[in-house]
Amino acid sequence: MTAARRPRLLVLRALGLGDLLAGVPALRGIRRAFPGHEIVLALPASLREAALATATVDTVLPAEAPNRGVPSLGHWPGPPPDLAIDLHGNGPASRDALAALAPGRLLAFAQPVPPPPEWRRDEHERTRWCRFLAAYGIAADPDDVRLPPPTEVSPAPGAVVVHPGAESASRRWPAERYAALVREVRAAGHRVVVTGGPKEDALVLDVAGRAGLPERDVLRGGLPYGVLSALVARAALVVSGDTGPAHLAVAHATPSVTLFGPVSPRLWGPPRSARHVALWKPGPPGDPHGDAPDPQLVRITAEEATAAALALLRPAPAGARPRKEETSRVR
């Protein structure tokens, strides 16, 4: 006798790490609403480990397109999904990619029937998708951001993690300011490590060299997700721009200082909490995918960011300042 097929639910969110983590509250609501379904998340293959670590999905359908576009889903295996949910965007392109699979039911902002909720440009990303689901009777809490503790071992437990990179230049604070912050935090007695993505070694080495970091505190090459998650979860503090590690810090309740620009923290920032500081200079919105540092971001000074970081850190234990043998410079 053939066992009954488990119903399948396909969610499209083929974006970056920060987008995935901002979508966790919505994904968690979907998981609770459909406990008997196999939930498949379409997103870039490089985020498979991160997606499964959220404990909200059963499997991943690798899918991505250049410049964060809408990918083809024609490689979907088996019969059409019983339900498809568009968490990718508000346009017809992502809706049509899912509709091409002929799902039994499709939920999307661009779906004309039944009328979807209104898309609000000034709404926080987490709130937007939870409100969208609520319109279809799926309860989700935008503050439900926490992830299960990682199982990997941190390469630098208790350190301050500084991540100067970002997908676009418009969200990269100047390297010399990160270096100035690193020098001051180390002078206060705290260990600092610098990380970057797979293509950010030059930036990581630039910051580390300017700051005089020892080799052991330069984590280049792009850490595997599990290691990065453990590093952030067991860090004393994370300092970064508006990018994946900032969202990971929120997910692990690790104190953070996030430097915002060109997008306001009102749209992408952490939940209101004393442990998270979002630095932002109000002004006209900029291009989040621009090829030059955003003017609002550049207005944040090294002194402001350093003061915010030190305010979140406990005083370093006596004798914790770097030893002489630790001062070999990165070249």
PDB file of N, CA, C and O in Angstrom, residues 230-256:
ATOM      1  N   ALA A 230      28.547  30.620  15.048  1.00  0.00           N
ATOM      2  CA  ALA A 230      29.121  30.380  16.374  1.00  0.00           C
ATOM      3  C   ALA A 230      29.964  31.564  16.831  1.00  0.00           C
ATOM      4  O   ALA A 230      29.943  31.950  18.008  1.00  0.00           O
ATOM      5  N   LEU A 231      30.719  32.160  15.905  1.00  0.00           N
ATOM      6  CA  LEU A 231      31.543  33.324  16.245  1.00  0.00           C
ATOM      7  C   LEU A 231      30.665  34.455  16.755  1.00  0.00           C
ATOM      8  O   LEU A 231      30.952  35.066  17.801  1.00  0.00           O
ATOM      9  N   VAL A 232      29.580  34.745  16.039  1.00  0.00           N
ATOM     10  CA  VAL A 232      28.687  35.832  16.426  1.00  0.00           C
ATOM     11  C   VAL A 232      27.938  35.494  17.715  1.00  0.00           C
ATOM     12  O   VAL A 232      27.807  36.335  18.609  1.00  0.00           O
ATOM     13  N   ALA A 233      27.455  34.269  17.829  1.00  0.00           N
ATOM     14  CA  ALA A 233      26.668  33.881  19.001  1.00  0.00           C
ATOM     15  C   ALA A 233      27.466  33.993  20.285  1.00  0.00           C
ATOM     16  O   ALA A 233      26.902  34.298  21.350  1.00  0.00           O
ATOM     17  N   ARG A 234      28.770  33.780  20.208  1.00  0.00           N
ATOM     18  CA  ARG A 234      29.605  33.764  21.418  1.00  0.00           C
ATOM     19  C   ARG A 234      30.540  34.969  21.486  1.00  0.00           C
ATOM     20  O   ARG A 234      31.518  34.970  22.211  1.00  0.00           O
ATOM     21  N   ALA A 235      30.201  36.010  20.730  1.00  0.00           N
ATOM     22  CA  ALA A 235      30.990  37.238  20.739  1.00  0.00           C
ATOM     23  C   ALA A 235      30.541  38.151  21.874  1.00  0.00           C
ATOM     24  O   ALA A 235      29.411  38.063  22.372  1.00  0.00           O
ATOM     25  N   ALA A 236      31.436  39.054  22.269  1.00  0.00           N
ATOM     26  CA  ALA A 236      31.058  40.079  23.239  1.00  0.00           C
ATOM     27  C   ALA A 236      30.258  41.185  22.574  1.00  0.00           C
ATOM     28  O   ALA A 236      29.398  41.812  23.206  1.00  0.00           O
ATOM     29  N   LEU A 237      30.509  41.413  21.273  1.00  0.00           N
ATOM     30  CA  LEU A 237      29.882  42.503  20.546  1.00  0.00           C
ATOM     31  C   LEU A 237      30.138  42.295  19.058  1.00  0.00           C
ATOM     32  O   LEU A 237      31.186  41.762  18.683  1.00  0.00           O
ATOM     33  N   VAL A 238      29.204  42.731  18.226  1.00  0.00           N
ATOM     34  CA  VAL A 238      29.389  42.740  16.776  1.00  0.00           C
ATOM     35  C   VAL A 238      29.251  44.175  16.293  1.00  0.00           C
ATOM     36  O   VAL A 238      28.278  44.862  16.625  1.00  0.00           O
ATOM     37  N   VAL A 239      30.226  44.629  15.503  1.00  0.00           N
ATOM     38  CA  VAL A 239      30.177  45.956  14.883  1.00  0.00           C
ATOM     39  C   VAL A 239      30.215  45.755  13.374  1.00  0.00           C
ATOM     40  O   VAL A 239      31.140  45.119  12.857  1.00  0.00           O
ATOM     41  N   SER A 240      29.227  46.295  12.684  1.00  0.00           N
ATOM     42  CA  SER A 240      29.165  46.103  11.233  1.00  0.00           C
ATOM     43  C   SER A 240      28.229  47.122  10.614  1.00  0.00           C
ATOM     44  O   SER A 240      27.547  47.880  11.317  1.00  0.00           O
ATOM     45  N   GLY A 241      28.186  47.113   9.285  1.00  0.00           N
ATOM     46  CA  GLY A 241      27.162  47.849   8.569  1.00  0.00           C
ATOM     47  C   GLY A 241      25.887  47.037   8.543  1.00  0.00           C
ATOM     48  O   GLY A 241      25.759  45.991   9.201  1.00  0.00           O
ATOM     49  N   ASP A 242      24.936  47.525   7.771  1.00  0.00           N
ATOM     50  CA  ASP A 242      23.632  46.857   7.642  1.00  0.00           C
ATOM     51  C   ASP A 242      23.791  45.679   6.693  1.00  0.00           C
ATOM     52  O   ASP A 242      23.524  45.772   5.496  1.00  0.00           O
ATOM     53  N   THR A 243      24.219  44.545   7.242  1.00  0.00           N
ATOM     54  CA  THR A 243      24.501  43.368   6.437  1.00  0.00           C
ATOM     55  C   THR A 243      24.270  42.114   7.274  1.00  0.00           C
ATOM     56  O   THR A 243      23.856  42.200   8.438  1.00  0.00           O
ATOM     57  N   GLY A 244      24.552  40.931   6.691  1.00  0.00           N
ATOM     58  CA  GLY A 244      24.210  39.668   7.333  1.00  0.00           C
ATOM     59  C   GLY A 244      24.615  39.511   8.785  1.00  0.00           C
ATOM     60  O   GLY A 244      23.787  39.130   9.630  1.00  0.00           O
ATOM     61  N   PRO A 245      25.891  39.746   9.161  1.00  0.00           N
ATOM     62  CA  PRO A 245      26.294  39.555  10.555  1.00  0.00           C
ATOM     63  C   PRO A 245      25.514  40.409  11.548  1.00  0.00           C
ATOM     64  O   PRO A 245      25.341  40.015  12.709  1.00  0.00           O
ATOM     65  N   ALA A 246      25.036  41.588  11.131  1.00  0.00           N
ATOM     66  CA  ALA A 246      24.217  42.403  12.030  1.00  0.00           C
ATOM     67  C   ALA A 246      22.915  41.681  12.355  1.00  0.00           C
ATOM     68  O   ALA A 246      22.467  41.662  13.510  1.00  0.00           O
ATOM     69  N   HIS A 247      22.296  41.069  11.354  1.00  0.00           N
ATOM     70  CA  HIS A 247      21.063  40.307  11.578  1.00  0.00           C
ATOM     71  C   HIS A 247      21.347  39.038  12.382  1.00  0.00           C
ATOM     72  O   HIS A 247      20.519  38.608  13.185  1.00  0.00           O
ATOM     73  N   LEU A 248      22.517  38.464  12.180  1.00  0.00           N
ATOM     74  CA  LEU A 248      22.896  37.268  12.927  1.00  0.00           C
ATOM     75  C   LEU A 248      23.090  37.609  14.405  1.00  0.00           C
ATOM     76  O   LEU A 248      22.733  36.817  15.292  1.00  0.00           O
ATOM     77  N   ALA A 249      23.640  38.791  14.690  1.00  0.00           N
ATOM     78  CA  ALA A 249      23.785  39.228  16.073  1.00  0.00           C
ATOM     79  C   ALA A 249      22.417  39.346  16.749  1.00  0.00           C
ATOM     80  O   ALA A 249      22.238  38.930  17.901  1.00  0.00           O
ATOM     81  N   VAL A 250      21.452  39.898  16.044  1.00  0.00           N
ATOM     82  CA  VAL A 250      20.093  39.996  16.585  1.00  0.00           C
ATOM     83  C   VAL A 250      19.529  38.601  16.831  1.00  0.00           C
ATOM     84  O   VAL A 250      18.917  38.338  17.875  1.00  0.00           O
ATOM     85  N   ALA A 251      19.755  37.691  15.897  1.00  0.00           N
ATOM     86  CA  ALA A 251      19.215  36.338  16.014  1.00  0.00           C
ATOM     87  C   ALA A 251      19.797  35.573  17.193  1.00  0.00           C
ATOM     88  O   ALA A 251      19.155  34.671  17.724  1.00  0.00           O
ATOM     89  N   HIS A 252      21.019  35.941  17.604  1.00  0.00           N
ATOM     90  CA  HIS A 252      21.661  35.266  18.735  1.00  0.00           C
ATOM     91  C   HIS A 252      21.702  36.133  19.989  1.00  0.00           C
ATOM     92  O   HIS A 252      22.383  35.784  20.966  1.00  0.00           O
ATOM     93  N   ALA A 253      21.003  37.267  19.982  1.00  0.00           N
ATOM     94  CA  ALA A 253      20.951  38.185  21.119  1.00  0.00           C
ATOM     95  C   ALA A 253      22.340  38.638  21.552  1.00  0.00           C
ATOM     96  O   ALA A 253      22.595  38.851  22.736  1.00  0.00           O
ATOM     97  N   THR A 254      23.245  38.791  20.592  1.00  0.00           N
ATOM     98  CA  THR A 254      24.585  39.298  20.864  1.00  0.00           C
ATOM     99  C   THR A 254      24.559  40.818  20.734  1.00  0.00           C
ATOM    100  O   THR A 254      24.040  41.342  19.743  1.00  0.00           O
ATOM    101  N   PRO A 255      25.098  41.561  21.687  1.00  0.00           N
ATOM    102  CA  PRO A 255      25.111  43.025  21.562  1.00  0.00           C
ATOM    103  C   PRO A 255      25.720  43.460  20.235  1.00  0.00           C
ATOM    104  O   PRO A 255      26.649  42.825  19.729  1.00  0.00           O
ATOM    105  N   SER A 256      25.179  44.533  19.680  1.00  0.00           N
ATOM    106  CA  SER A 256      25.644  44.962  18.367  1.00  0.00           C
ATOM    107  C   SER A 256      25.584  46.471  18.211  1.00  0.00           C
ATOM    108  O   SER A 256      24.743  47.139  18.809  1.00  0.00           O
TER     109      SER A 256
END
